[in-house]
Amino acid sequence: MTTPSSAKPEPTSATPRTQNEIWIEKAKAHLLLNYKQQPIVLVRGKGVRVWDADGREYLDLLGGIATCALGHCHPEVVAAVKAQVETLWHVSNVFYSEPSIELAAQLTAISGLPRAFFCNSGAEANEALIKLARKTMKDRGTPERFEIISFENSFHGRTLAAVTATGQPKYHKGFEPLPAGFHHVPYGDIEAVRKAVGPSTAAILVEPIQGEGGVRAAPQGFLKALRELCDERGLLLLVDEVQTGMGRTGKPFAFQHEGILPDAISVAKALGNGLPIGAMLCSEATGKSLPTGTHGSTFGGNLVAASAANVVIRYIRDPKLLNEIQEKGEYFIARGRELQARLPTIIKDVRGRGLLMGIELQQEAAPVIARCREQGLLVNAAGEKTVRFAPAYIVTREELDEGLRILERVLTPA
Ligand SMILES: *Cc1c(COP(=O)(O)O)cnc(C)c1O
């Protein structure tokens, strides 16, 4: 049967579709679908607030997963980026450029690691750490040492080597054969690390706090014990500061809470306030193992990203800001524990350092996060059961309270 030519096309649904729905339909038609995405399209941000395509406002306590450290569209970052965009964007690393030189000077000053290499993401920064470790051992005349010890439940990124270093089998599945030379041991267990060190071990790669793994900090003294073990056995200590670095925990880098100096670290997330940039910082001695021609990145040190990062650095060099990060984090943890006391059968744990905080539930976090979003709060899951908070450093106590109130409403049985 043919449709009479006078018939109008059937409306696809009784109610007109929202802008969010229209965009999400297009997304589902064209994106790879490799992410589990919440059903909103964000179009605008200011400070700790963002708005979706239908004009709905949200309190963003995730901060682009710990990237937008100074808040969305921070005026000084906007000004620096605008000025750079109007001046020069990119020149490639066959030339020098001012923003990346300045950034290297600042990063090496705040970390105590005198050499900087720029890339574009956390995974790439970790790739640089892994290559640095292998090459350093070759140059020392111990080529048999190529293995990296990392930790169960860790997260180091999605490139083939970084994902192999990642101690979560779910991220490995289907991508075998994985690169050789990675071992995982229980996080925080110094005896297990000691036992795992052998004649082929080159380095230990560790997160000061396992971010993606559920906001779990290593026990006090663990990094220090790793540093001692590395010194004793001639290994490199590599610290993944991708999530914990750039002021997130109330120090420029989380390793500084333990008064140690790693051989090299990776930095990314908060470095560019949301622009893609990563860095590997290393000692003078190990840096000599990646001389001219041995490693590189086309976009590494990009002028626009580096100029954004130079603003972030200026902020986190201010001890007052670092103090505030620590105090606001402590405030959140205290408030979170009061909530836990009211909901003892629902909340299992409240933990964190600085403005990287997790509330572990007795149940799966995903449905709770969806309901928080419906109530105007953006957070996400770290691990199966932990709700992660990684807000911009400019967040106020009132805004933290507001977030906890929404979470309480969502968690309180009707
Ligand atoms: C996010 C993260 C990475 C990966 O960073 P990408 O920019 O996604 O490659 C690596 N390590 C840690 C600790 C992270 O939190």
Short mmCIF file of C-alpha atoms and ligand atoms in Angstrom, two decimals:
data_model
loop_
_atom_site.label_atom_id
_atom_site.label_comp_id
_atom_site.label_asym_id
_atom_site.label_seq_id
_atom_site.Cartn_x
_atom_site.Cartn_y
_atom_site.Cartn_z
CA MET A 1 0.00 0.00 0.00
CA THR A 2 1.28 3.47 -0.81
CA THR A 3 0.89 6.46 1.44
CA PRO A 4 -1.49 9.09 0.09
CA SER A 5 0.62 12.01 -1.17
CA SER A 6 -1.34 14.44 0.99
CA ALA A 7 -0.26 12.66 4.21
CA LYS A 8 2.21 14.55 6.37
CA PRO A 9 5.20 12.58 7.73
CA GLU A 10 4.42 11.09 11.12
CA PRO A 11 6.07 13.02 13.95
CA THR A 12 8.73 10.75 15.46
CA SER A 13 7.33 11.23 18.94
CA ALA A 14 4.48 13.02 20.67
CA THR A 15 6.72 15.58 22.38
CA PRO A 16 9.23 17.68 20.45
CA ARG A 17 12.78 16.48 20.90
CA THR A 18 15.16 18.42 23.05
CA GLN A 19 18.47 19.80 21.76
CA ASN A 20 20.23 17.23 23.96
CA GLU A 21 18.30 14.41 22.28
CA ILE A 22 18.94 15.71 18.77
CA TRP A 23 22.69 15.94 19.36
CA ILE A 24 22.89 12.59 21.12
CA GLU A 25 21.14 10.89 18.23
CA LYS A 26 23.78 12.34 15.89
CA ALA A 27 26.53 11.30 18.31
CA LYS A 28 25.26 7.73 18.33
CA ALA A 29 25.26 7.71 14.54
CA HIS A 30 28.85 8.89 14.15
CA LEU A 31 31.01 8.54 17.25
CA LEU A 32 32.90 5.33 17.97
CA LEU A 33 30.73 4.57 21.03
CA ASN A 34 33.77 3.61 23.10
CA TYR A 35 32.65 5.76 26.06
CA LYS A 36 29.86 5.29 28.53
CA GLN A 37 28.42 8.81 28.21
CA GLN A 38 25.83 10.56 30.31
CA PRO A 39 22.90 11.76 28.19
CA ILE A 40 23.63 15.49 28.18
CA VAL A 41 25.53 17.67 25.73
CA LEU A 42 27.47 20.40 27.53
CA VAL A 43 27.80 23.67 25.67
CA ARG A 44 29.03 26.30 28.09
CA GLY A 45 30.92 26.63 31.37
CA LYS A 46 31.89 29.27 33.89
CA GLY A 47 33.81 28.50 37.07
CA VAL A 48 32.27 25.38 38.59
CA ARG A 49 29.01 25.64 36.60
CA VAL A 50 28.25 24.17 33.18
CA TRP A 51 25.15 24.31 30.98
CA ASP A 52 23.70 21.75 28.59
CA ALA A 53 22.27 22.22 25.11
CA ASP A 54 18.81 22.84 26.56
CA GLY A 55 20.06 25.55 28.91
CA ARG A 56 20.01 23.46 32.08
CA GLU A 57 22.63 24.42 34.70
CA TYR A 58 24.80 21.94 36.60
CA LEU A 59 27.20 22.17 39.52
CA ASP A 60 30.35 20.55 38.13
CA LEU A 61 32.29 18.87 40.95
CA LEU A 62 34.18 16.66 38.50
CA GLY A 63 35.99 19.54 36.77
CA GLY A 64 36.50 17.74 33.46
CA ILE A 65 37.92 14.79 35.44
CA ALA A 66 40.47 16.84 37.34
CA THR A 67 41.50 18.87 34.31
CA CYS A 68 39.87 22.31 34.63
CA ALA A 69 41.82 23.17 37.76
CA LEU A 70 41.08 26.89 37.78
CA GLY A 71 37.48 26.40 36.65
CA HIS A 72 35.80 26.60 33.26
CA CYS A 73 36.80 29.58 31.13
CA HIS A 74 38.96 31.12 33.84
CA PRO A 75 39.42 34.75 32.70
CA GLU A 76 43.21 34.74 32.94
CA VAL A 77 43.50 31.48 31.04
CA VAL A 78 41.08 32.81 28.43
CA ALA A 79 43.16 35.98 28.09
CA ALA A 80 46.45 34.08 27.79
CA VAL A 81 45.03 31.66 25.23
CA LYS A 82 43.38 34.46 23.22
CA ALA A 83 46.61 36.42 23.12
CA GLN A 84 48.55 33.35 22.02
CA VAL A 85 45.97 32.33 19.39
CA GLU A 86 46.32 35.78 17.87
CA THR A 87 50.11 35.57 17.88
CA LEU A 88 51.37 32.09 16.98
CA TRP A 89 49.83 28.63 17.36
CA HIS A 90 52.40 26.03 16.56
CA VAL A 91 55.89 25.84 15.13
CA SER A 92 56.94 22.18 15.67
CA ASN A 93 59.86 21.15 17.77
CA VAL A 94 62.37 21.84 15.03
CA PHE A 95 62.20 25.37 16.47
CA TYR A 96 62.06 26.77 19.99
CA SER A 97 59.02 28.60 21.32
CA GLU A 98 58.66 30.93 24.29
CA PRO A 99 55.61 29.43 26.09
CA SER A 100 57.09 25.93 26.25
CA ILE A 101 60.49 27.21 27.42
CA GLU A 102 58.79 29.21 30.15
CA LEU A 103 56.64 26.21 31.08
CA ALA A 104 59.70 23.95 31.31
CA ALA A 105 61.40 26.48 33.58
CA GLN A 106 58.34 26.67 35.85
CA LEU A 107 57.63 22.93 35.97
CA THR A 108 61.21 22.00 36.73
CA ALA A 109 61.29 24.65 39.48
CA ILE A 110 58.16 23.39 41.24
CA SER A 111 58.99 19.69 40.88
CA GLY A 112 62.72 19.65 41.60
CA LEU A 113 63.20 17.56 38.45
CA PRO A 114 65.40 19.57 36.10
CA ARG A 115 64.38 18.28 32.64
CA ALA A 116 61.00 18.59 30.89
CA PHE A 117 59.57 16.83 27.84
CA PHE A 118 56.15 17.86 26.48
CA CYS A 119 53.49 15.67 24.94
CA ASN A 120 49.71 15.80 24.71
CA SER A 121 48.19 13.44 27.27
CA GLY A 122 48.73 11.38 30.37
CA ALA A 123 49.23 8.14 28.50
CA GLU A 124 51.90 9.74 26.33
CA ALA A 125 53.66 11.11 29.40
CA ASN A 126 53.70 7.59 30.84
CA GLU A 127 55.02 6.19 27.54
CA ALA A 128 57.88 8.64 27.93
CA LEU A 129 58.51 7.34 31.48
CA ILE A 130 58.62 3.75 30.24
CA LYS A 131 60.95 4.56 27.35
CA LEU A 132 63.13 6.61 29.70
CA ALA A 133 63.46 3.65 32.09
CA ARG A 134 64.36 1.15 29.37
CA LYS A 135 66.86 3.47 27.73
CA THR A 136 68.49 4.47 31.01
CA MET A 137 69.16 0.82 31.82
CA LYS A 138 70.64 0.23 28.35
CA ASP A 139 72.90 3.22 28.80
CA ARG A 140 74.01 1.99 32.21
CA GLY A 141 75.15 -1.23 30.62
CA THR A 142 72.33 -3.32 32.11
CA PRO A 143 70.18 -4.03 29.03
CA GLU A 144 68.65 -7.08 30.74
CA ARG A 145 66.76 -4.67 32.99
CA PHE A 146 63.65 -3.68 31.09
CA GLU A 147 60.76 -4.66 33.32
CA ILE A 148 58.45 -2.22 35.04
CA ILE A 149 56.70 -3.07 38.28
CA SER A 150 53.35 -1.32 38.64
CA PHE A 151 50.32 -1.92 40.83
CA GLU A 152 47.07 -3.80 40.86
CA ASN A 153 44.09 -1.52 40.32
CA SER A 154 46.32 1.23 38.87
CA PHE A 155 45.54 3.34 35.83
CA HIS A 156 48.20 4.70 33.49
CA GLY A 157 46.32 5.36 30.24
CA ARG A 158 45.22 3.57 27.08
CA THR A 159 48.20 3.39 24.71
CA LEU A 160 49.51 -0.15 24.42
CA ALA A 161 52.38 0.19 26.89
CA ALA A 162 50.48 2.45 29.31
CA VAL A 163 47.49 0.12 29.32
CA THR A 164 49.80 -2.82 29.96
CA ALA A 165 51.26 -0.98 32.94
CA THR A 166 47.66 -0.44 34.09
CA GLY A 167 46.86 -3.09 36.68
CA GLN A 168 43.26 -3.77 35.63
CA PRO A 169 42.74 -6.84 33.41
CA LYS A 170 39.46 -5.44 32.02
CA TYR A 171 41.48 -2.85 30.08
CA HIS A 172 43.78 -5.53 28.60
CA LYS A 173 41.10 -7.88 27.31
CA GLY A 174 41.19 -8.40 23.57
CA PHE A 175 44.36 -6.40 22.97
CA GLU A 176 46.82 -9.23 23.47
CA PRO A 177 49.63 -9.83 22.83
CA LEU A 178 50.60 -7.07 25.25
CA PRO A 179 54.13 -5.64 25.30
CA ALA A 180 56.51 -7.67 27.46
CA GLY A 181 58.00 -6.51 30.71
CA PHE A 182 55.19 -5.40 33.02
CA HIS A 183 54.39 -6.83 36.44
CA HIS A 184 51.62 -5.91 38.82
CA VAL A 185 51.80 -6.25 42.58
CA PRO A 186 49.32 -5.29 45.33
CA TYR A 187 49.22 -1.52 45.91
CA GLY A 188 50.72 -0.36 49.17
CA ASP A 189 52.44 -3.69 49.88
CA ILE A 190 56.17 -2.96 50.10
CA GLU A 191 57.03 -6.60 50.81
CA ALA A 192 55.28 -7.68 47.62
CA VAL A 193 57.27 -5.09 45.67
CA ARG A 194 60.51 -6.23 47.26
CA LYS A 195 59.76 -9.84 46.27
CA ALA A 196 58.86 -8.84 42.72
CA VAL A 197 62.17 -7.06 42.09
CA GLY A 198 64.51 -9.26 40.09
CA PRO A 199 67.54 -9.06 37.81
CA SER A 200 65.38 -7.77 34.94
CA THR A 201 63.58 -5.01 36.87
CA ALA A 202 64.22 -1.49 35.58
CA ALA A 203 61.73 0.67 37.42
CA ILE A 204 58.70 1.00 39.66
CA LEU A 205 55.75 3.01 38.36
CA VAL A 206 53.29 4.24 40.97
CA GLU A 207 50.35 6.62 41.49
CA PRO A 208 50.52 8.44 44.86
CA ILE A 209 46.73 8.05 44.96
CA GLN A 210 44.97 5.59 42.67
CA GLY A 211 42.51 7.94 41.00
CA GLU A 212 40.61 5.86 38.45
CA GLY A 213 41.04 2.89 40.77
CA GLY A 214 38.69 4.48 43.33
CA VAL A 215 40.55 7.42 44.92
CA ARG A 216 42.72 5.18 47.11
CA ALA A 217 45.88 6.65 48.61
CA ALA A 218 48.97 4.57 49.23
CA PRO A 219 49.63 4.06 52.94
CA GLN A 220 51.73 6.78 54.56
CA GLY A 221 55.40 6.06 53.96
CA PHE A 222 54.85 3.84 50.90
CA LEU A 223 56.48 6.18 48.38
CA LYS A 224 59.36 6.70 50.75
CA ALA A 225 59.82 2.95 51.10
CA LEU A 226 59.73 2.61 47.31
CA ARG A 227 62.36 5.32 46.99
CA GLU A 228 64.61 3.45 49.42
CA LEU A 229 64.05 0.16 47.62
CA CYS A 230 64.85 1.78 44.27
CA ASP A 231 68.06 3.27 45.65
CA GLU A 232 69.05 -0.05 47.20
CA ARG A 233 68.48 -2.02 43.98
CA GLY A 234 69.46 0.59 41.39
CA LEU A 235 65.93 1.03 40.00
CA LEU A 236 64.16 4.12 38.78
CA LEU A 237 61.19 5.44 40.73
CA LEU A 238 58.57 6.71 38.28
CA VAL A 239 55.58 8.53 39.76
CA ASP A 240 52.39 8.97 37.74
CA GLU A 241 51.17 12.43 38.81
CA VAL A 242 48.72 12.74 35.92
CA GLN A 243 45.72 13.02 38.25
CA THR A 244 47.40 14.00 41.53
CA GLY A 245 49.78 16.63 40.16
CA MET A 246 49.47 20.37 39.55
CA GLY A 247 48.24 21.24 43.03
CA ARG A 248 45.38 18.75 43.20
CA THR A 249 46.37 17.36 46.62
CA GLY A 250 47.49 20.66 48.15
CA LYS A 251 51.14 20.39 47.06
CA PRO A 252 52.33 21.01 43.52
CA PHE A 253 52.91 17.24 43.26
CA ALA A 254 51.64 14.51 45.57
CA PHE A 255 55.08 12.88 45.97
CA GLN A 256 56.11 16.04 47.85
CA HIS A 257 53.93 14.99 50.81
CA GLU A 258 56.53 12.31 51.50
CA GLY A 259 59.61 14.45 51.04
CA ILE A 260 61.08 12.22 48.34
CA LEU A 261 62.28 12.94 44.82
CA PRO A 262 61.35 10.44 42.08
CA ASP A 263 63.65 9.88 39.09
CA ALA A 264 60.87 10.98 36.79
CA ILE A 265 57.17 11.85 36.84
CA SER A 266 54.30 12.17 34.39
CA VAL A 267 51.93 15.15 34.45
CA ALA A 268 48.86 15.95 32.36
CA LYS A 269 45.22 16.40 33.41
CA ALA A 270 45.23 19.77 35.22
CA LEU A 271 48.34 21.06 33.46
CA GLY A 272 46.53 22.92 30.66
CA ASN A 273 43.28 23.72 32.53
CA GLY A 274 41.50 21.56 29.97
CA LEU A 275 43.70 22.08 26.94
CA PRO A 276 45.50 18.88 25.91
CA ILE A 277 49.05 18.89 27.22
CA GLY A 278 51.19 16.41 29.11
CA ALA A 279 54.74 16.42 30.40
CA MET A 280 57.45 14.07 31.54
CA LEU A 281 59.83 15.59 34.09
CA CYS A 282 63.05 13.79 34.95
CA SER A 283 66.41 13.95 36.65
CA GLU A 284 69.51 15.20 34.90
CA ALA A 285 71.05 11.71 34.93
CA THR A 286 68.07 9.87 33.39
CA GLY A 287 67.36 12.73 30.98
CA LYS A 288 70.73 12.10 29.35
CA SER A 289 69.31 8.80 28.11
CA LEU A 290 66.85 10.51 25.80
CA PRO A 291 69.19 12.71 23.75
CA THR A 292 68.51 14.29 20.35
CA GLY A 293 66.39 12.12 18.10
CA THR A 294 65.41 9.45 20.64
CA HIS A 295 61.91 10.65 21.47
CA GLY A 296 59.46 13.32 20.35
CA SER A 297 55.94 14.54 19.68
CA THR A 298 54.72 16.79 16.86
CA PHE A 299 52.33 18.75 19.04
CA GLY A 300 54.38 18.51 22.24
CA GLY A 301 54.83 21.97 23.76
CA ASN A 302 52.15 23.50 21.53
CA LEU A 303 52.15 27.25 22.14
CA VAL A 304 48.43 27.63 22.93
CA ALA A 305 48.36 24.70 25.37
CA ALA A 306 51.62 25.84 26.98
CA SER A 307 50.33 29.39 27.46
CA ALA A 308 47.28 28.02 29.29
CA ALA A 309 49.59 25.87 31.44
CA ASN A 310 51.74 28.87 32.31
CA VAL A 311 48.71 30.50 33.95
CA VAL A 312 47.90 27.32 35.91
CA ILE A 313 51.50 27.16 37.15
CA ARG A 314 51.41 30.77 38.27
CA TYR A 315 48.39 29.94 40.45
CA ILE A 316 49.72 26.77 41.97
CA ARG A 317 52.99 28.44 42.92
CA ASP A 318 50.93 30.46 45.39
CA PRO A 319 51.11 28.77 48.82
CA LYS A 320 47.80 30.41 49.75
CA LEU A 321 46.00 28.57 46.96
CA LEU A 322 47.66 25.28 47.91
CA ASN A 323 46.55 25.80 51.51
CA GLU A 324 43.00 26.47 50.41
CA ILE A 325 42.98 23.30 48.32
CA GLN A 326 44.06 21.32 51.37
CA GLU A 327 41.56 23.03 53.68
CA LYS A 328 38.62 22.74 51.31
CA GLY A 329 39.45 19.06 50.84
CA GLU A 330 39.51 18.54 54.62
CA TYR A 331 36.22 20.40 54.91
CA PHE A 332 34.63 18.13 52.29
CA ILE A 333 35.94 14.98 53.98
CA ALA A 334 34.59 16.13 57.37
CA ARG A 335 31.18 16.95 55.86
CA GLY A 336 31.23 13.68 53.92
CA ARG A 337 31.89 11.74 57.13
CA GLU A 338 28.92 13.44 58.79
CA LEU A 339 26.84 12.27 55.86
CA GLN A 340 28.28 8.79 56.28
CA ALA A 341 27.28 8.88 59.96
CA ARG A 342 23.69 9.69 58.90
CA LEU A 343 23.69 7.01 56.19
CA PRO A 344 25.90 4.28 57.65
CA THR A 345 24.33 1.46 55.64
CA ILE A 346 24.66 3.37 52.35
CA ILE A 347 28.09 5.03 52.54
CA LYS A 348 31.07 2.76 53.15
CA ASP A 349 33.94 5.23 53.17
CA VAL A 350 34.84 8.88 52.60
CA ARG A 351 38.44 9.57 51.61
CA GLY A 352 40.77 11.77 49.64
CA ARG A 353 43.49 14.34 49.78
CA GLY A 354 43.18 17.97 48.75
CA LEU A 355 40.47 18.29 46.14
CA LEU A 356 40.58 14.68 44.97
CA MET A 357 37.88 12.96 46.97
CA GLY A 358 35.92 9.74 46.84
CA ILE A 359 32.74 8.60 48.54
CA GLU A 360 32.55 4.83 48.42
CA LEU A 361 29.03 3.43 48.46
CA GLN A 362 27.76 0.01 49.44
CA GLN A 363 26.13 -0.11 46.01
CA GLU A 364 27.14 0.54 42.40
CA ALA A 365 27.94 4.21 41.85
CA ALA A 366 26.58 4.49 38.28
CA PRO A 367 22.83 4.80 39.07
CA VAL A 368 23.58 7.26 41.90
CA ILE A 369 25.65 9.39 39.54
CA ALA A 370 22.81 9.42 37.00
CA ARG A 371 20.36 10.60 39.68
CA CYS A 372 22.83 13.28 40.84
CA ARG A 373 22.96 14.56 37.27
CA GLU A 374 19.16 14.68 37.12
CA GLN A 375 19.36 16.78 40.29
CA GLY A 376 21.94 19.13 38.76
CA LEU A 377 25.23 17.72 40.10
CA LEU A 378 28.01 16.35 37.88
CA VAL A 379 30.33 13.72 39.37
CA ASN A 380 31.54 10.36 38.08
CA ALA A 381 32.51 6.89 39.18
CA ALA A 382 36.07 5.89 40.06
CA GLY A 383 36.02 2.12 40.31
CA GLU A 384 32.63 0.39 40.62
CA LYS A 385 31.32 1.88 43.83
CA THR A 386 33.11 5.17 44.43
CA VAL A 387 31.70 8.59 43.53
CA ARG A 388 34.62 10.83 42.55
CA PHE A 389 34.83 14.55 43.24
CA ALA A 390 37.66 16.50 41.57
CA PRO A 391 36.36 20.06 41.41
CA ALA A 392 38.16 23.18 40.28
CA TYR A 393 40.37 24.74 42.99
CA ILE A 394 38.13 27.81 43.04
CA VAL A 395 35.20 25.77 44.41
CA THR A 396 33.73 27.26 47.61
CA ARG A 397 32.68 25.47 50.78
CA GLU A 398 29.08 26.42 49.94
CA GLU A 399 29.37 24.71 46.59
CA LEU A 400 30.85 21.61 48.21
CA ASP A 401 27.92 21.63 50.65
CA GLU A 402 25.51 22.01 47.77
CA GLY A 403 27.02 18.94 46.10
CA LEU A 404 26.80 16.89 49.29
CA ARG A 405 23.18 17.99 49.82
CA ILE A 406 22.26 16.74 46.35
CA LEU A 407 24.09 13.47 46.99
CA GLU A 408 22.30 13.07 50.32
CA ARG A 409 18.92 13.66 48.68
CA VAL A 410 19.73 11.04 46.04
CA LEU A 411 20.97 8.51 48.60
CA THR A 412 18.26 8.99 51.24
CA PRO A 413 15.64 6.25 51.03
CA ALA A 414 12.19 7.72 50.32
C1 LIG B 1 43.86 10.04 33.39
C2 LIG B 1 45.08 9.31 33.78
C3 LIG B 1 46.00 8.84 32.82
C4 LIG B 1 45.72 8.90 31.34
O1 LIG B 1 45.70 10.18 30.85
P1 LIG B 1 45.17 10.45 29.36
O2 LIG B 1 45.34 11.92 29.19
O3 LIG B 1 43.75 9.99 29.30
O4 LIG B 1 46.02 9.66 28.45
C5 LIG B 1 47.17 8.25 33.27
N1 LIG B 1 47.44 8.14 34.58
C6 LIG B 1 46.59 8.57 35.52
C7 LIG B 1 46.95 8.43 36.95
C8 LIG B 1 45.38 9.16 35.16
O5 LIG B 1 44.52 9.56 36.10
#
